[in-house]
Amino acid sequence: MKNSILSSVGKTPMVTLRDKKLENINLFVKLEGNNPTGSVKDRAASYVLDKLLETGEINKDTTIIESSSGNFGISLASYCKEKGLKYCCVIDPNILPINETIIRSLATEVIKVTERDETGGFLKTRIRLIEELICAKENYYWVNQYGNPYVAEAYYNSIGVEICNEVKVDYAFIGVSSGGTITGISNRIKKEYPHSKIIAVDSIGSLVFTDKPQKRYIPGIGSSMRPKIIEKAIIDDVVLISEADTAKKCLELLKKHSILVGGSSGTVIAAIEKYFRNKKFKDKPNVVCLFADRGDRYAGTIYCDEWLNNNLL
């Protein structure tokens, strides 16, 4: 029995995914959409806020501030409300309407920037605004998912432990956006299984691993800058996937496996297929990935024929 829905974070299902295109591997998927607000980001939001309160770095008078147009914004809004903390979320016009509705219903304040940065996106504009606010106002704490070591620590101590206890890992494929997830998980897996391979998955047009920006439409994976936190990640290889292939794999997962997931999950599956295509093994390796969020919030994008035809296909 749980005291609240938000206390049921973690201990998500690990399932076997069988597909004819992947018969040369054993594929295991961690279903992070089963977290309370629907994504892996619940792990970081709950852990970081508890840690900050425990260390005294924040108190009930502190305003938590973060740049997010997606899952982390929702998670922080939810857990701040539960803990009686004020929360300011900085978003941009690319936010999905459903995400904006949820964040506005839970957060103390929402600020939407409209000026594009030098990459053509909004991320650096959002961050510059936060830096100005925390300099001008007292008792603001910027969570900073792109650089806060507590974020990586959250994943190291939660999903990293769960994965290592559930599967002997040969390969782990992890989508990259703000960088905390792969940093925490990679360090934990490498500690338990030193010979495992960590494969970072990113979208074409993201600037995490390349310097070639391109307009991207699908949130939840990729970034218009390289997060500082990822410097601590242990990465053996990188696979880049087009957003068209991402959408196709999301639709395929729904039709073939009855799994409704967000864009990053389709990107990861496309990367696994690309990486292991035509490879032969004496013994099938164990391959782990995570489906970072549910797909219901993408009903008007990835799962909408009109949107796909207008933007990706």
JSON list of C-alpha atoms in Angstrom, two decimals, residues 49-194:
[
{"chain": "A", "resi": 49, "resn": "LEU", "atom": "CA", "xyz": [14.28, 17.12, -4.46]},
{"chain": "A", "resi": 50, "resn": "ASP", "atom": "CA", "xyz": [14.62, 14.68, -1.55]},
{"chain": "A", "resi": 51, "resn": "LYS", "atom": "CA", "xyz": [18.41, 15.06, -1.65]},
{"chain": "A", "resi": 52, "resn": "LEU", "atom": "CA", "xyz": [18.25, 18.86, -1.70]},
{"chain": "A", "resi": 53, "resn": "LEU", "atom": "CA", "xyz": [15.83, 18.96, 1.23]},
{"chain": "A", "resi": 54, "resn": "GLU", "atom": "CA", "xyz": [17.94, 16.47, 3.17]},
{"chain": "A", "resi": 55, "resn": "THR", "atom": "CA", "xyz": [21.18, 18.43, 2.65]},
{"chain": "A", "resi": 56, "resn": "GLY", "atom": "CA", "xyz": [19.48, 21.75, 3.41]},
{"chain": "A", "resi": 57, "resn": "GLU", "atom": "CA", "xyz": [20.34, 23.19, -0.01]},
{"chain": "A", "resi": 58, "resn": "ILE", "atom": "CA", "xyz": [16.67, 24.12, -0.39]},
{"chain": "A", "resi": 59, "resn": "ASN", "atom": "CA", "xyz": [13.79, 24.72, 2.00]},
{"chain": "A", "resi": 60, "resn": "LYS", "atom": "CA", "xyz": [10.08, 25.47, 1.87]},
{"chain": "A", "resi": 61, "resn": "ASP", "atom": "CA", "xyz": [10.85, 29.08, 0.90]},
{"chain": "A", "resi": 62, "resn": "THR", "atom": "CA", "xyz": [12.95, 28.09, -2.12]},
{"chain": "A", "resi": 63, "resn": "THR", "atom": "CA", "xyz": [11.62, 28.41, -5.65]},
{"chain": "A", "resi": 64, "resn": "ILE", "atom": "CA", "xyz": [12.74, 25.49, -7.82]},
{"chain": "A", "resi": 65, "resn": "ILE", "atom": "CA", "xyz": [13.38, 26.53, -11.42]},
{"chain": "A", "resi": 66, "resn": "GLU", "atom": "CA", "xyz": [14.13, 24.40, -14.47]},
{"chain": "A", "resi": 67, "resn": "SER", "atom": "CA", "xyz": [14.19, 24.53, -18.25]},
{"chain": "A", "resi": 68, "resn": "SER", "atom": "CA", "xyz": [11.96, 21.80, -19.67]},
{"chain": "A", "resi": 69, "resn": "SER", "atom": "CA", "xyz": [9.29, 21.44, -22.30]},
{"chain": "A", "resi": 70, "resn": "GLY", "atom": "CA", "xyz": [8.55, 17.85, -21.54]},
{"chain": "A", "resi": 71, "resn": "ASN", "atom": "CA", "xyz": [8.75, 14.98, -19.09]},
{"chain": "A", "resi": 72, "resn": "PHE", "atom": "CA", "xyz": [11.15, 16.49, -16.57]},
{"chain": "A", "resi": 73, "resn": "GLY", "atom": "CA", "xyz": [9.01, 19.61, -16.34]},
{"chain": "A", "resi": 74, "resn": "ILE", "atom": "CA", "xyz": [5.97, 17.48, -15.56]},
{"chain": "A", "resi": 75, "resn": "SER", "atom": "CA", "xyz": [7.86, 15.35, -13.05]},
{"chain": "A", "resi": 76, "resn": "LEU", "atom": "CA", "xyz": [9.30, 18.34, -11.20]},
{"chain": "A", "resi": 77, "resn": "ALA", "atom": "CA", "xyz": [5.93, 20.10, -11.17]},
{"chain": "A", "resi": 78, "resn": "SER", "atom": "CA", "xyz": [4.29, 17.02, -9.67]},
{"chain": "A", "resi": 79, "resn": "TYR", "atom": "CA", "xyz": [6.88, 16.33, -6.97]},
{"chain": "A", "resi": 80, "resn": "CYS", "atom": "CA", "xyz": [7.30, 20.01, -6.05]},
{"chain": "A", "resi": 81, "resn": "LYS", "atom": "CA", "xyz": [3.55, 20.24, -5.51]},
{"chain": "A", "resi": 82, "resn": "GLU", "atom": "CA", "xyz": [3.57, 17.11, -3.36]},
{"chain": "A", "resi": 83, "resn": "LYS", "atom": "CA", "xyz": [6.43, 18.46, -1.24]},
{"chain": "A", "resi": 84, "resn": "GLY", "atom": "CA", "xyz": [4.94, 21.96, -0.92]},
{"chain": "A", "resi": 85, "resn": "LEU", "atom": "CA", "xyz": [7.68, 23.62, -2.98]},
{"chain": "A", "resi": 86, "resn": "LYS", "atom": "CA", "xyz": [7.28, 26.52, -5.40]},
{"chain": "A", "resi": 87, "resn": "TYR", "atom": "CA", "xyz": [8.21, 25.65, -8.96]},
{"chain": "A", "resi": 88, "resn": "CYS", "atom": "CA", "xyz": [8.91, 27.82, -12.00]},
{"chain": "A", "resi": 89, "resn": "CYS", "atom": "CA", "xyz": [9.15, 26.02, -15.35]},
{"chain": "A", "resi": 90, "resn": "VAL", "atom": "CA", "xyz": [10.71, 27.71, -18.39]},
{"chain": "A", "resi": 91, "resn": "ILE", "atom": "CA", "xyz": [9.26, 26.34, -21.63]},
{"chain": "A", "resi": 92, "resn": "ASP", "atom": "CA", "xyz": [9.27, 27.25, -25.33]},
{"chain": "A", "resi": 93, "resn": "PRO", "atom": "CA", "xyz": [6.89, 27.13, -28.33]},
{"chain": "A", "resi": 94, "resn": "ASN", "atom": "CA", "xyz": [7.95, 23.59, -29.27]},
{"chain": "A", "resi": 95, "resn": "ILE", "atom": "CA", "xyz": [6.27, 22.13, -26.19]},
{"chain": "A", "resi": 96, "resn": "LEU", "atom": "CA", "xyz": [3.50, 19.64, -26.87]},
{"chain": "A", "resi": 97, "resn": "PRO", "atom": "CA", "xyz": [0.12, 21.21, -25.98]},
{"chain": "A", "resi": 98, "resn": "ILE", "atom": "CA", "xyz": [-0.73, 18.40, -23.56]},
{"chain": "A", "resi": 99, "resn": "ASN", "atom": "CA", "xyz": [2.58, 18.86, -21.72]},
{"chain": "A", "resi": 100, "resn": "GLU", "atom": "CA", "xyz": [2.01, 22.60, -21.40]},
{"chain": "A", "resi": 101, "resn": "THR", "atom": "CA", "xyz": [-1.48, 21.99, -20.03]},
{"chain": "A", "resi": 102, "resn": "ILE", "atom": "CA", "xyz": [-0.17, 19.58, -17.38]},
{"chain": "A", "resi": 103, "resn": "ILE", "atom": "CA", "xyz": [2.75, 21.79, -16.36]},
{"chain": "A", "resi": 104, "resn": "ARG", "atom": "CA", "xyz": [0.58, 24.92, -16.10]},
{"chain": "A", "resi": 105, "resn": "SER", "atom": "CA", "xyz": [-1.92, 23.06, -13.92]},
{"chain": "A", "resi": 106, "resn": "LEU", "atom": "CA", "xyz": [0.78, 22.01, -11.43]},
{"chain": "A", "resi": 107, "resn": "ALA", "atom": "CA", "xyz": [3.57, 24.60, -11.48]},
{"chain": "A", "resi": 108, "resn": "THR", "atom": "CA", "xyz": [3.61, 27.83, -9.49]},
{"chain": "A", "resi": 109, "resn": "GLU", "atom": "CA", "xyz": [4.79, 29.80, -12.52]},
{"chain": "A", "resi": 110, "resn": "VAL", "atom": "CA", "xyz": [5.41, 29.05, -16.21]},
{"chain": "A", "resi": 111, "resn": "ILE", "atom": "CA", "xyz": [7.51, 31.28, -18.47]},
{"chain": "A", "resi": 112, "resn": "LYS", "atom": "CA", "xyz": [7.48, 30.67, -22.22]},
{"chain": "A", "resi": 113, "resn": "VAL", "atom": "CA", "xyz": [10.42, 32.08, -24.18]},
{"chain": "A", "resi": 114, "resn": "THR", "atom": "CA", "xyz": [9.87, 32.96, -27.84]},
{"chain": "A", "resi": 115, "resn": "GLU", "atom": "CA", "xyz": [13.29, 34.11, -29.05]},
{"chain": "A", "resi": 116, "resn": "ARG", "atom": "CA", "xyz": [15.35, 31.51, -30.91]},
{"chain": "A", "resi": 117, "resn": "ASP", "atom": "CA", "xyz": [18.99, 31.00, -29.98]},
{"chain": "A", "resi": 118, "resn": "GLU", "atom": "CA", "xyz": [22.00, 30.80, -32.30]},
{"chain": "A", "resi": 119, "resn": "THR", "atom": "CA", "xyz": [21.29, 27.13, -33.13]},
{"chain": "A", "resi": 120, "resn": "GLY", "atom": "CA", "xyz": [17.78, 27.92, -34.32]},
{"chain": "A", "resi": 121, "resn": "GLY", "atom": "CA", "xyz": [16.22, 26.34, -31.25]},
{"chain": "A", "resi": 122, "resn": "PHE", "atom": "CA", "xyz": [15.18, 27.69, -27.86]},
{"chain": "A", "resi": 123, "resn": "LEU", "atom": "CA", "xyz": [17.25, 25.74, -25.33]},
{"chain": "A", "resi": 124, "resn": "LYS", "atom": "CA", "xyz": [20.04, 28.29, -24.88]},
{"chain": "A", "resi": 125, "resn": "THR", "atom": "CA", "xyz": [17.47, 31.09, -24.65]},
{"chain": "A", "resi": 126, "resn": "ARG", "atom": "CA", "xyz": [15.72, 29.21, -21.84]},
{"chain": "A", "resi": 127, "resn": "ILE", "atom": "CA", "xyz": [18.97, 28.64, -19.98]},
{"chain": "A", "resi": 128, "resn": "ARG", "atom": "CA", "xyz": [20.10, 32.26, -20.33]},
{"chain": "A", "resi": 129, "resn": "LEU", "atom": "CA", "xyz": [16.77, 33.39, -18.88]},
{"chain": "A", "resi": 130, "resn": "ILE", "atom": "CA", "xyz": [17.20, 31.07, -15.90]},
{"chain": "A", "resi": 131, "resn": "GLU", "atom": "CA", "xyz": [20.72, 32.36, -15.28]},
{"chain": "A", "resi": 132, "resn": "GLU", "atom": "CA", "xyz": [19.37, 35.93, -15.26]},
{"chain": "A", "resi": 133, "resn": "LEU", "atom": "CA", "xyz": [16.54, 35.03, -12.88]},
{"chain": "A", "resi": 134, "resn": "ILE", "atom": "CA", "xyz": [18.70, 33.23, -10.31]},
{"chain": "A", "resi": 135, "resn": "CYS", "atom": "CA", "xyz": [21.09, 36.21, -10.28]},
{"chain": "A", "resi": 136, "resn": "ALA", "atom": "CA", "xyz": [18.26, 38.71, -9.83]},
{"chain": "A", "resi": 137, "resn": "LYS", "atom": "CA", "xyz": [16.08, 36.86, -7.32]},
{"chain": "A", "resi": 138, "resn": "GLU", "atom": "CA", "xyz": [16.76, 35.42, -3.90]},
{"chain": "A", "resi": 139, "resn": "ASN", "atom": "CA", "xyz": [16.29, 31.79, -2.88]},
{"chain": "A", "resi": 140, "resn": "TYR", "atom": "CA", "xyz": [15.95, 30.31, -6.35]},
{"chain": "A", "resi": 141, "resn": "TYR", "atom": "CA", "xyz": [17.47, 26.87, -7.03]},
{"chain": "A", "resi": 142, "resn": "TRP", "atom": "CA", "xyz": [18.14, 25.77, -10.60]},
{"chain": "A", "resi": 143, "resn": "VAL", "atom": "CA", "xyz": [17.91, 21.98, -10.83]},
{"chain": "A", "resi": 144, "resn": "ASN", "atom": "CA", "xyz": [19.92, 22.04, -14.10]},
{"chain": "A", "resi": 145, "resn": "GLN", "atom": "CA", "xyz": [19.38, 18.55, -15.46]},
{"chain": "A", "resi": 146, "resn": "TYR", "atom": "CA", "xyz": [22.22, 19.22, -17.94]},
{"chain": "A", "resi": 147, "resn": "GLY", "atom": "CA", "xyz": [24.90, 19.51, -15.26]},
{"chain": "A", "resi": 148, "resn": "ASN", "atom": "CA", "xyz": [23.66, 18.60, -11.77]},
{"chain": "A", "resi": 149, "resn": "PRO", "atom": "CA", "xyz": [25.49, 15.48, -10.48]},
{"chain": "A", "resi": 150, "resn": "TYR", "atom": "CA", "xyz": [22.47, 14.61, -8.33]},
{"chain": "A", "resi": 151, "resn": "VAL", "atom": "CA", "xyz": [20.56, 13.84, -11.54]},
{"chain": "A", "resi": 152, "resn": "ALA", "atom": "CA", "xyz": [23.07, 11.21, -12.66]},
{"chain": "A", "resi": 153, "resn": "GLU", "atom": "CA", "xyz": [23.22, 9.93, -9.07]},
{"chain": "A", "resi": 154, "resn": "ALA", "atom": "CA", "xyz": [19.46, 9.39, -9.17]},
{"chain": "A", "resi": 155, "resn": "TYR", "atom": "CA", "xyz": [19.70, 7.07, -12.16]},
{"chain": "A", "resi": 156, "resn": "TYR", "atom": "CA", "xyz": [22.84, 5.36, -10.85]},
{"chain": "A", "resi": 157, "resn": "ASN", "atom": "CA", "xyz": [21.08, 4.44, -7.61]},
{"chain": "A", "resi": 158, "resn": "SER", "atom": "CA", "xyz": [17.68, 3.51, -9.03]},
{"chain": "A", "resi": 159, "resn": "ILE", "atom": "CA", "xyz": [17.25, 2.25, -12.58]},
{"chain": "A", "resi": 160, "resn": "GLY", "atom": "CA", "xyz": [20.94, 1.39, -12.84]},
{"chain": "A", "resi": 161, "resn": "VAL", "atom": "CA", "xyz": [20.66, -0.94, -9.87]},
{"chain": "A", "resi": 162, "resn": "GLU", "atom": "CA", "xyz": [17.39, -2.43, -11.12]},
{"chain": "A", "resi": 163, "resn": "ILE", "atom": "CA", "xyz": [18.79, -3.21, -14.59]},
{"chain": "A", "resi": 164, "resn": "CYS", "atom": "CA", "xyz": [21.91, -4.87, -13.18]},
{"chain": "A", "resi": 165, "resn": "ASN", "atom": "CA", "xyz": [19.83, -7.00, -10.80]},
{"chain": "A", "resi": 166, "resn": "GLU", "atom": "CA", "xyz": [17.47, -8.10, -13.58]},
{"chain": "A", "resi": 167, "resn": "VAL", "atom": "CA", "xyz": [19.77, -8.90, -16.51]},
{"chain": "A", "resi": 168, "resn": "LYS", "atom": "CA", "xyz": [23.41, -9.82, -17.13]},
{"chain": "A", "resi": 169, "resn": "VAL", "atom": "CA", "xyz": [24.13, -6.92, -19.47]},
{"chain": "A", "resi": 170, "resn": "ASP", "atom": "CA", "xyz": [26.20, -7.30, -22.63]},
{"chain": "A", "resi": 171, "resn": "TYR", "atom": "CA", "xyz": [24.90, -4.17, -24.37]},
{"chain": "A", "resi": 172, "resn": "ALA", "atom": "CA", "xyz": [22.84, -1.21, -23.16]},
{"chain": "A", "resi": 173, "resn": "PHE", "atom": "CA", "xyz": [21.25, 1.22, -25.62]},
{"chain": "A", "resi": 174, "resn": "ILE", "atom": "CA", "xyz": [20.28, 4.53, -24.04]},
{"chain": "A", "resi": 175, "resn": "GLY", "atom": "CA", "xyz": [18.72, 7.56, -25.69]},
{"chain": "A", "resi": 176, "resn": "VAL", "atom": "CA", "xyz": [20.44, 10.86, -24.96]},
{"chain": "A", "resi": 177, "resn": "SER", "atom": "CA", "xyz": [18.86, 14.26, -24.35]},
{"chain": "A", "resi": 178, "resn": "SER", "atom": "CA", "xyz": [19.84, 16.16, -21.20]},
{"chain": "A", "resi": 179, "resn": "GLY", "atom": "CA", "xyz": [22.47, 13.48, -20.46]},
{"chain": "A", "resi": 180, "resn": "GLY", "atom": "CA", "xyz": [21.75, 12.48, -16.87]},
{"chain": "A", "resi": 181, "resn": "THR", "atom": "CA", "xyz": [20.13, 9.15, -17.66]},
{"chain": "A", "resi": 182, "resn": "ILE", "atom": "CA", "xyz": [22.99, 7.71, -19.70]},
{"chain": "A", "resi": 183, "resn": "THR", "atom": "CA", "xyz": [25.56, 9.11, -17.27]},
{"chain": "A", "resi": 184, "resn": "GLY", "atom": "CA", "xyz": [24.05, 7.43, -14.24]},
{"chain": "A", "resi": 185, "resn": "ILE", "atom": "CA", "xyz": [23.09, 4.14, -15.90]},
{"chain": "A", "resi": 186, "resn": "SER", "atom": "CA", "xyz": [26.36, 3.72, -17.80]},
{"chain": "A", "resi": 187, "resn": "ASN", "atom": "CA", "xyz": [28.46, 4.12, -14.68]},
{"chain": "A", "resi": 188, "resn": "ARG", "atom": "CA", "xyz": [26.36, 1.60, -12.75]},
{"chain": "A", "resi": 189, "resn": "ILE", "atom": "CA", "xyz": [26.34, -1.00, -15.52]},
{"chain": "A", "resi": 190, "resn": "LYS", "atom": "CA", "xyz": [30.09, -0.65, -16.10]},
{"chain": "A", "resi": 191, "resn": "LYS", "atom": "CA", "xyz": [30.68, -1.16, -12.38]},
{"chain": "A", "resi": 192, "resn": "GLU", "atom": "CA", "xyz": [28.70, -4.42, -12.35]},
{"chain": "A", "resi": 193, "resn": "TYR", "atom": "CA", "xyz": [29.53, -5.61, -15.88]},
{"chain": "A", "resi": 194, "resn": "PRO", "atom": "CA", "xyz": [32.85, -4.03, -16.94]}
]
